[in-house]
Short mmCIF file of C-alpha atoms in Angstrom, two decimals:
data_model
loop_
_atom_site.label_atom_id
_atom_site.label_comp_id
_atom_site.label_asym_id
_atom_site.label_seq_id
_atom_site.Cartn_x
_atom_site.Cartn_y
_atom_site.Cartn_z
CA UNK A 1 -62.36 34.56 -15.71
CA UNK A 2 -60.51 37.62 -14.38
CA UNK A 3 -57.25 35.65 -14.50
CA UNK A 4 -57.84 34.83 -18.18
CA UNK A 5 -58.59 38.47 -19.00
CA UNK A 6 -55.47 39.60 -17.15
CA UNK A 7 -53.35 37.01 -18.97
CA UNK A 8 -54.75 38.10 -22.35
CA UNK A 9 -54.05 41.76 -21.54
CA UNK A 10 -50.50 40.91 -20.43
CA UNK A 11 -49.88 38.90 -23.60
CA UNK A 12 -51.09 41.70 -25.88
CA UNK A 13 -49.06 44.29 -23.99
CA UNK A 14 -45.96 42.12 -24.29
CA UNK A 15 -46.44 41.73 -28.03
CA UNK A 16 -46.92 45.49 -28.45
CA UNK A 17 -43.80 46.17 -26.40
CA UNK A 18 -41.72 43.79 -28.49
CA UNK A 19 -43.08 45.33 -31.68
CA UNK A 20 -42.02 48.81 -30.53
CA UNK A 21 -38.48 47.66 -29.81
CA UNK A 22 -38.08 45.39 -32.82
CA UNK A 23 -40.43 46.48 -35.61
CA UNK A 24 -40.88 43.99 -38.42
CA UNK A 25 -38.48 44.30 -41.33
CA UNK A 26 -38.99 43.40 -44.95
CA UNK A 27 -37.73 40.06 -46.20
CA UNK A 28 -33.95 39.82 -46.19
CA UNK A 29 -32.52 39.67 -49.72
CA UNK A 30 -29.45 37.53 -50.36
CA UNK A 31 -27.31 39.43 -52.87
CA UNK A 32 -24.64 36.80 -53.44
CA UNK A 33 -21.65 34.92 -52.05
CA UNK A 34 -18.92 37.17 -50.73
CA UNK A 35 -17.40 39.24 -47.97
CA UNK A 36 -17.00 42.83 -46.81
CA UNK A 37 -19.76 44.79 -48.57
CA UNK A 38 -19.52 48.51 -49.28
CA UNK A 39 -22.44 50.60 -50.50
CA UNK A 40 -22.91 53.75 -52.56
CA UNK A 41 -25.95 55.80 -53.50
CA UNK A 42 -26.40 58.17 -56.45
CA UNK A 43 -28.40 61.41 -56.66
CA UNK A 44 -31.53 59.43 -57.54
CA UNK A 45 -31.10 57.20 -54.44
CA UNK A 46 -30.25 54.10 -56.44
CA UNK A 47 -27.71 51.94 -54.60
CA UNK A 48 -24.73 49.88 -55.70
CA UNK A 49 -22.95 47.31 -53.54
CA UNK A 50 -19.35 46.18 -54.00
CA UNK A 51 -17.77 43.21 -52.24
CA UNK A 52 -15.10 40.57 -52.56
CA UNK A 53 -15.49 36.92 -53.52
CA UNK A 54 -12.13 35.15 -53.52
CA UNK A 55 -9.98 37.19 -55.89
CA UNK A 56 -13.01 38.55 -57.70
CA UNK A 57 -14.23 42.07 -57.16
CA UNK A 58 -18.05 42.03 -57.44
CA UNK A 59 -20.75 44.66 -57.84
CA UNK A 60 -24.55 44.70 -57.95
CA UNK A 61 -27.22 47.38 -58.31
CA UNK A 62 -30.69 48.14 -56.96
CA UNK A 63 -33.31 50.81 -57.65
CA UNK A 64 -35.42 50.03 -54.58
CA UNK A 65 -33.00 48.54 -52.03
CA UNK A 66 -34.98 45.29 -51.98
CA UNK A 67 -34.28 43.62 -55.31
CA UNK A 68 -30.75 43.46 -56.67
CA UNK A 69 -29.48 42.57 -60.11
CA UNK A 70 -27.22 39.61 -60.76
CA UNK A 71 -23.75 40.41 -59.38
CA UNK A 72 -21.20 41.21 -62.06
CA UNK A 73 -17.46 40.69 -61.95
CA UNK A 74 -15.69 44.04 -61.93
CA UNK A 75 -12.21 42.57 -62.07
CA UNK A 76 -9.99 39.71 -60.99
CA UNK A 77 -7.45 41.04 -58.49
CA UNK A 78 -4.99 38.39 -57.28
CA UNK A 79 -4.65 38.61 -53.53
CA UNK A 80 -7.76 40.77 -53.13
CA UNK A 81 -8.15 41.79 -49.48
CA UNK A 82 -11.74 41.30 -48.28
CA UNK A 83 -11.89 40.25 -44.63
CA UNK A 84 -11.66 41.58 -41.07
CA UNK A 85 -13.23 45.01 -41.88
CA UNK A 86 -10.99 45.31 -44.94
CA UNK A 87 -12.59 45.28 -48.36
CA UNK A 88 -13.32 47.11 -51.62
CA UNK A 89 -14.86 50.58 -51.46
CA UNK A 90 -17.37 52.11 -53.87
CA UNK A 91 -18.75 55.58 -54.58
CA UNK A 92 -21.11 57.11 -57.13
CA UNK A 93 -19.78 59.74 -59.51
CA UNK A 94 -21.42 62.15 -61.94
CA UNK A 95 -20.67 59.74 -64.79
CA UNK A 96 -21.12 56.38 -63.08
CA UNK A 97 -19.32 54.43 -60.37
CA UNK A 98 -15.80 54.14 -58.99
CA UNK A 99 -14.30 51.33 -56.91
CA UNK A 100 -10.95 50.95 -55.21
CA UNK A 101 -9.56 47.68 -53.88
CA UNK A 102 -6.29 46.63 -52.28
CA UNK A 103 -4.27 43.44 -52.67
CA UNK A 104 -2.16 41.58 -50.14
CA UNK A 105 0.99 43.30 -51.40
CA UNK A 106 -0.40 46.63 -50.20
CA UNK A 107 -1.24 48.19 -53.57
CA UNK A 108 -4.55 49.98 -54.20
CA UNK A 109 -6.21 49.70 -57.62
CA UNK A 110 -8.99 51.72 -59.19
CA UNK A 111 -11.91 50.75 -61.43
CA UNK A 112 -14.61 52.90 -63.05
CA UNK A 113 -17.92 52.23 -64.76
CA UNK A 114 -19.33 54.89 -67.07
CA UNK A 115 -22.45 55.26 -69.18
CA UNK A 116 -21.27 52.49 -71.52
CA UNK A 117 -21.77 49.99 -68.69
CA UNK A 118 -18.25 48.58 -68.92
CA UNK A 119 -15.86 48.36 -66.00
CA UNK A 120 -12.39 49.74 -66.75
CA UNK A 121 -9.23 49.26 -64.71
CA UNK A 122 -7.60 52.68 -64.31
CA UNK A 123 -4.37 51.83 -62.51
CA UNK A 124 -2.86 52.23 -59.09
CA UNK A 125 -3.87 54.82 -56.50
CA UNK A 126 -0.81 54.74 -54.21
CA UNK A 127 2.15 56.37 -55.96
CA UNK A 128 4.76 54.44 -53.95
CA UNK A 129 4.69 50.67 -54.23
CA UNK A 130 3.27 48.38 -51.52
CA UNK A 131 2.63 51.00 -48.83
CA UNK A 132 -0.84 49.89 -47.61
CA UNK A 133 0.21 46.70 -45.87
CA UNK A 134 -2.72 46.86 -43.43
CA UNK A 135 -5.18 46.67 -46.33
CA UNK A 136 -7.59 49.39 -45.15
CA UNK A 137 -9.07 51.85 -47.65
CA UNK A 138 -11.93 54.37 -47.81
CA UNK A 139 -13.39 56.31 -50.72
CA UNK A 140 -15.75 59.28 -51.16
CA UNK A 141 -17.04 61.60 -53.87
CA UNK A 142 -18.67 65.03 -54.00
CA UNK A 143 -21.46 63.56 -56.20
CA UNK A 144 -19.54 64.99 -59.14
CA UNK A 145 -16.30 63.59 -60.50
CA UNK A 146 -14.08 64.66 -57.60
CA UNK A 147 -13.01 61.72 -55.44
CA UNK A 148 -10.82 61.29 -52.40
CA UNK A 149 -9.29 58.00 -51.25
CA UNK A 150 -7.50 57.37 -47.95
CA UNK A 151 -5.50 54.54 -46.37
CA UNK A 152 -2.86 53.82 -43.66
CA UNK A 153 0.56 54.17 -45.30
CA UNK A 154 4.01 52.90 -44.31
CA UNK A 155 6.17 54.97 -46.67
CA UNK A 156 9.43 56.57 -45.55
CA UNK A 157 9.51 55.57 -41.87
CA UNK A 158 7.65 52.21 -41.77
CA UNK A 159 5.06 53.72 -39.42
CA UNK A 160 1.36 53.85 -40.28
CA UNK A 161 -0.01 57.30 -41.04
CA UNK A 162 -3.03 58.46 -43.03
CA UNK A 163 -2.33 59.22 -46.69
CA UNK A 164 -4.79 60.27 -49.36
CA UNK A 165 -5.15 60.85 -53.08
CA UNK A 166 -7.47 62.99 -55.19
CA UNK A 167 -9.09 62.30 -58.52
CA UNK A 168 -10.89 64.99 -60.52
CA UNK A 169 -12.07 62.75 -63.33
CA UNK A 170 -14.18 60.16 -61.55
CA UNK A 171 -11.31 57.82 -60.74
CA UNK A 172 -9.72 57.56 -64.18
CA UNK A 173 -6.51 59.16 -62.94
CA UNK A 174 -5.15 59.83 -59.45
CA UNK A 175 -2.99 62.71 -58.30
CA UNK A 176 0.12 62.77 -56.16
CA UNK A 177 -0.47 61.20 -52.73
CA UNK A 178 -0.55 63.58 -49.77
CA UNK A 179 -0.04 63.16 -46.05
CA UNK A 180 -3.30 63.67 -44.15
CA UNK A 181 -2.05 62.87 -40.63
CA UNK A 182 1.09 61.61 -38.91
CA UNK A 183 0.96 60.71 -35.21
CA UNK A 184 3.58 62.30 -32.93
CA UNK A 185 3.59 58.95 -31.09
CA UNK A 186 4.98 57.18 -34.17
CA UNK A 187 1.84 55.48 -35.48
CA UNK A 188 -1.92 55.70 -35.74
CA UNK A 189 -3.99 52.73 -34.58
CA UNK A 190 -2.91 50.17 -37.17
CA UNK A 191 -5.92 47.87 -37.42
CA UNK A 192 -8.92 50.21 -37.55
CA UNK A 193 -10.50 51.22 -40.84
CA UNK A 194 -10.53 54.99 -41.52
CA UNK A 195 -13.52 56.83 -43.03
CA UNK A 196 -13.87 59.69 -45.50
CA UNK A 197 -16.78 61.83 -46.74
CA UNK A 198 -16.95 64.85 -49.04
CA UNK A 199 -19.28 67.84 -49.08
CA UNK A 200 -18.44 70.24 -51.88
CA UNK A 201 -14.82 71.30 -51.37
CA UNK A 202 -14.78 69.97 -47.81
CA UNK A 203 -13.19 66.58 -47.14
CA UNK A 204 -13.57 64.93 -43.73
CA UNK A 205 -11.31 62.07 -42.64
CA UNK A 206 -11.92 60.08 -39.45
CA UNK A 207 -9.44 57.60 -38.03
CA UNK A 208 -8.54 55.94 -34.75
CA UNK A 209 -5.37 57.46 -33.34
CA UNK A 210 -2.85 56.13 -30.81
CA UNK A 211 -1.69 58.93 -28.56
CA UNK A 212 -0.32 58.52 -25.03
CA UNK A 213 -1.66 54.96 -25.04
CA UNK A 214 -5.20 56.06 -25.95
CA UNK A 215 -7.09 54.60 -28.93
CA UNK A 216 -9.42 57.52 -29.62
CA UNK A 217 -11.09 58.78 -32.79
CA UNK A 218 -9.84 61.91 -34.57
CA UNK A 219 -11.19 64.03 -37.42
CA UNK A 220 -9.03 65.80 -40.00
CA UNK A 221 -10.64 68.35 -42.32
CA UNK A 222 -9.74 69.88 -45.68
CA UNK A 223 -11.51 72.93 -47.13
CA UNK A 224 -9.72 72.83 -50.50
CA UNK A 225 -10.88 69.52 -51.93
CA UNK A 226 -8.18 67.45 -50.23
CA UNK A 227 -5.14 69.44 -51.30
CA UNK A 228 -4.25 70.12 -47.65
CA UNK A 229 -5.57 69.26 -44.19
CA UNK A 230 -5.70 71.17 -40.93
CA UNK A 231 -4.81 69.88 -37.48
CA UNK A 232 -6.71 66.73 -36.52
CA UNK A 233 -9.34 67.13 -33.80
CA UNK A 234 -10.12 64.53 -31.13
CA UNK A 235 -13.73 63.38 -31.04
CA UNK A 236 -15.52 63.11 -27.71
CA UNK A 237 -14.34 63.88 -24.19
CA UNK A 238 -13.43 60.40 -22.95
CA UNK A 239 -10.39 58.25 -23.63
CA UNK A 240 -9.83 54.58 -24.30
CA UNK A 241 -6.47 53.52 -22.91
CA UNK A 242 -5.73 50.20 -24.56
CA UNK A 243 -2.52 48.35 -25.34
CA UNK A 244 -4.09 46.54 -28.28
CA UNK A 245 -5.99 47.35 -31.45
CA UNK A 246 -9.81 47.14 -31.24
CA UNK A 247 -10.15 46.66 -35.04
CA UNK A 248 -13.13 49.01 -35.07
CA UNK A 249 -13.01 52.28 -36.98
CA UNK A 250 -16.57 53.57 -36.68
CA UNK A 251 -18.47 55.61 -39.26
CA UNK A 252 -18.80 59.14 -40.58
CA UNK A 253 -21.45 61.11 -42.47
CA UNK A 254 -22.23 64.68 -43.50
CA UNK A 255 -25.64 66.16 -44.29
CA UNK A 256 -26.61 68.57 -47.05
CA UNK A 257 -25.91 71.61 -44.85
CA UNK A 258 -22.37 70.37 -44.13
CA UNK A 259 -22.92 69.18 -40.54
CA UNK A 260 -20.74 66.20 -39.64
CA UNK A 261 -21.89 63.27 -37.49
CA UNK A 262 -19.79 60.33 -36.32
CA UNK A 263 -20.32 57.01 -34.59
CA UNK A 264 -17.66 54.86 -32.95
CA UNK A 265 -16.93 52.37 -30.23
CA UNK A 266 -15.12 52.83 -26.92
CA UNK A 267 -14.78 49.62 -24.94
CA UNK A 268 -18.18 47.91 -25.31
CA UNK A 269 -20.18 51.11 -25.81
CA UNK A 270 -21.33 52.73 -29.06
CA UNK A 271 -21.20 56.53 -29.13
CA UNK A 272 -22.64 59.15 -31.47
CA UNK A 273 -20.67 62.37 -31.60
CA UNK A 274 -20.55 65.67 -33.46
CA UNK A 275 -17.15 67.40 -33.72
CA UNK A 276 -16.54 69.66 -30.73
CA UNK A 277 -19.41 68.13 -28.75
CA UNK A 278 -19.60 65.59 -25.94
CA UNK A 279 -20.26 62.05 -27.14
CA UNK A 280 -23.63 60.38 -26.49
CA UNK A 281 -23.97 56.68 -25.71
CA UNK A 282 -26.50 55.01 -28.02
CA UNK A 283 -25.95 51.30 -27.38
CA UNK A 284 -23.56 48.43 -26.77
CA UNK A 285 -21.70 46.43 -29.40
CA UNK A 286 -19.06 46.92 -32.10
CA UNK A 287 -18.51 47.57 -35.82
CA UNK A 288 -20.85 50.54 -36.12
CA UNK A 289 -21.87 52.60 -39.14
CA UNK A 290 -23.95 55.72 -39.77
CA UNK A 291 -26.01 57.32 -42.53
CA UNK A 292 -27.66 60.73 -42.85
CA UNK A 293 -31.23 60.45 -44.11
CA UNK A 294 -32.25 63.99 -45.01
CA UNK A 295 -31.03 65.47 -41.74
CA UNK A 296 -31.76 62.46 -39.53
CA UNK A 297 -28.97 60.06 -38.54
CA UNK A 298 -29.51 56.30 -38.47
CA UNK A 299 -27.03 53.76 -37.11
CA UNK A 300 -26.17 50.08 -37.39
CA UNK A 301 -23.85 47.90 -35.31
CA UNK A 302 -23.27 44.34 -34.12
CA UNK A 303 -24.62 43.26 -30.72
CA UNK A 304 -24.03 39.64 -29.68
CA UNK A 305 -23.74 38.62 -33.33
CA UNK A 306 -26.94 40.38 -34.42
CA UNK A 307 -27.26 43.39 -36.74
CA UNK A 308 -29.00 46.14 -34.76
CA UNK A 309 -30.24 49.39 -36.30
CA UNK A 310 -31.17 52.56 -34.43
CA UNK A 311 -33.76 54.53 -36.38
CA UNK A 312 -35.20 58.05 -35.98
CA UNK A 313 -37.38 58.29 -32.91
CA UNK A 314 -35.11 55.93 -30.97
CA UNK A 315 -36.50 52.69 -32.42
CA UNK A 316 -34.16 49.71 -32.27
CA UNK A 317 -34.54 47.10 -34.99
CA UNK A 318 -32.75 43.75 -35.15
CA UNK A 319 -32.65 42.63 -38.77
CA UNK A 320 -30.50 39.52 -38.81
CA UNK A 321 -27.27 37.83 -37.83
CA UNK A 322 -23.85 38.71 -39.18
CA UNK A 323 -21.18 41.39 -39.39
CA UNK A 324 -19.98 44.48 -41.27
CA UNK A 325 -23.28 46.41 -41.61
CA UNK A 326 -23.38 49.44 -43.93
CA UNK A 327 -26.29 51.82 -44.56
CA UNK A 328 -27.59 53.95 -47.42
CA UNK A 329 -30.68 56.16 -47.63
CA UNK A 330 -33.41 55.37 -50.17
CA UNK A 331 -35.97 58.10 -49.35
CA UNK A 332 -37.01 60.29 -46.44
CA UNK A 333 -38.59 57.28 -44.74
CA UNK A 334 -36.48 54.37 -45.98
CA UNK A 335 -32.89 53.16 -45.94
CA UNK A 336 -31.21 49.89 -46.83
CA UNK A 337 -28.79 47.97 -44.62
CA UNK A 338 -26.33 45.56 -46.22
CA UNK A 339 -24.17 43.13 -44.25
CA UNK A 340 -22.20 39.90 -44.36
CA UNK A 341 -23.42 36.64 -42.84
CA UNK A 342 -21.62 33.32 -43.18
CA UNK A 343 -20.15 34.12 -46.59
CA UNK A 344 -23.36 35.69 -47.93
CA UNK A 345 -24.08 39.35 -48.64
CA UNK A 346 -27.54 40.25 -47.30
CA UNK A 347 -29.75 43.34 -47.58
CA UNK A 348 -32.88 44.52 -45.79
CA UNK A 349 -35.05 47.61 -46.10
CA UNK A 350 -35.51 49.80 -43.04
CA UNK A 351 -38.76 51.78 -42.85
CA UNK A 352 -39.31 54.55 -40.30
#
């Protein structure tokens, strides 16, 4: 009898332990067929997801992060790049939505959706032809109509450096491209996606550099809306000496008070790091992302093919199989994670 009681106690304790480490998630929603999702949230915490499907640029919308409308075709872009951490990028503006996407020639194109509900092609972002051969892009807004786009650019010397462009009308027109960062060792890390966020007039750009053989993350900051950038700052105290590209750019966020948080990979470890501070190991894996949820950071990454999320309070939650996870807050206690799995775009609500 005692053995049975002990076994029952052990079984219940094991179930409780597993529940603490992997709390149940809501049902996974399949958004549609496609690759490389990007996510944006507006001031009312509605979310929009952009992704690629062949040469079609797709977008869908959700008010609750659990049910999504039928995906709509934004545009047909021959040679659309949407694979290997490269894909369309989306942001919410005061008047609607803006998307940028790059084709295989290395040209970046812009699309906007306003109150009329129609998507409009607004032209090319890069002001010199075919300079984004790597196909990486990132896009941010200040929640108004000021946008900033970044990408690795080959102009002038055929070496990759970070270039950017501003828009002050929600993506309808783009200004002269500016140099954000040029490496003194010829090139930045060529195959890692950069990140950009805006907070008022401040623009923060994170990218993986290549200095003295080290593939470390750097942060460049502008205090004038992206007109100029100061000297880039290395993130963390360690180095990753690597004669190859890890194809892993990490993630970047800023909270309402202007505090910046980053997440990135070094070797097999995932680190969280604030500028000027020592990095903190939070897990093992790759392809990490981050989101600020009203002053609390949450994270997602890939571990052994699974999507793992680290929530406030240190709770780890495995929500499915796949790649390319991105996060967006829904409320003080909820966020949505969107990812790619076997040619499908999936979403799941995270509750904490």
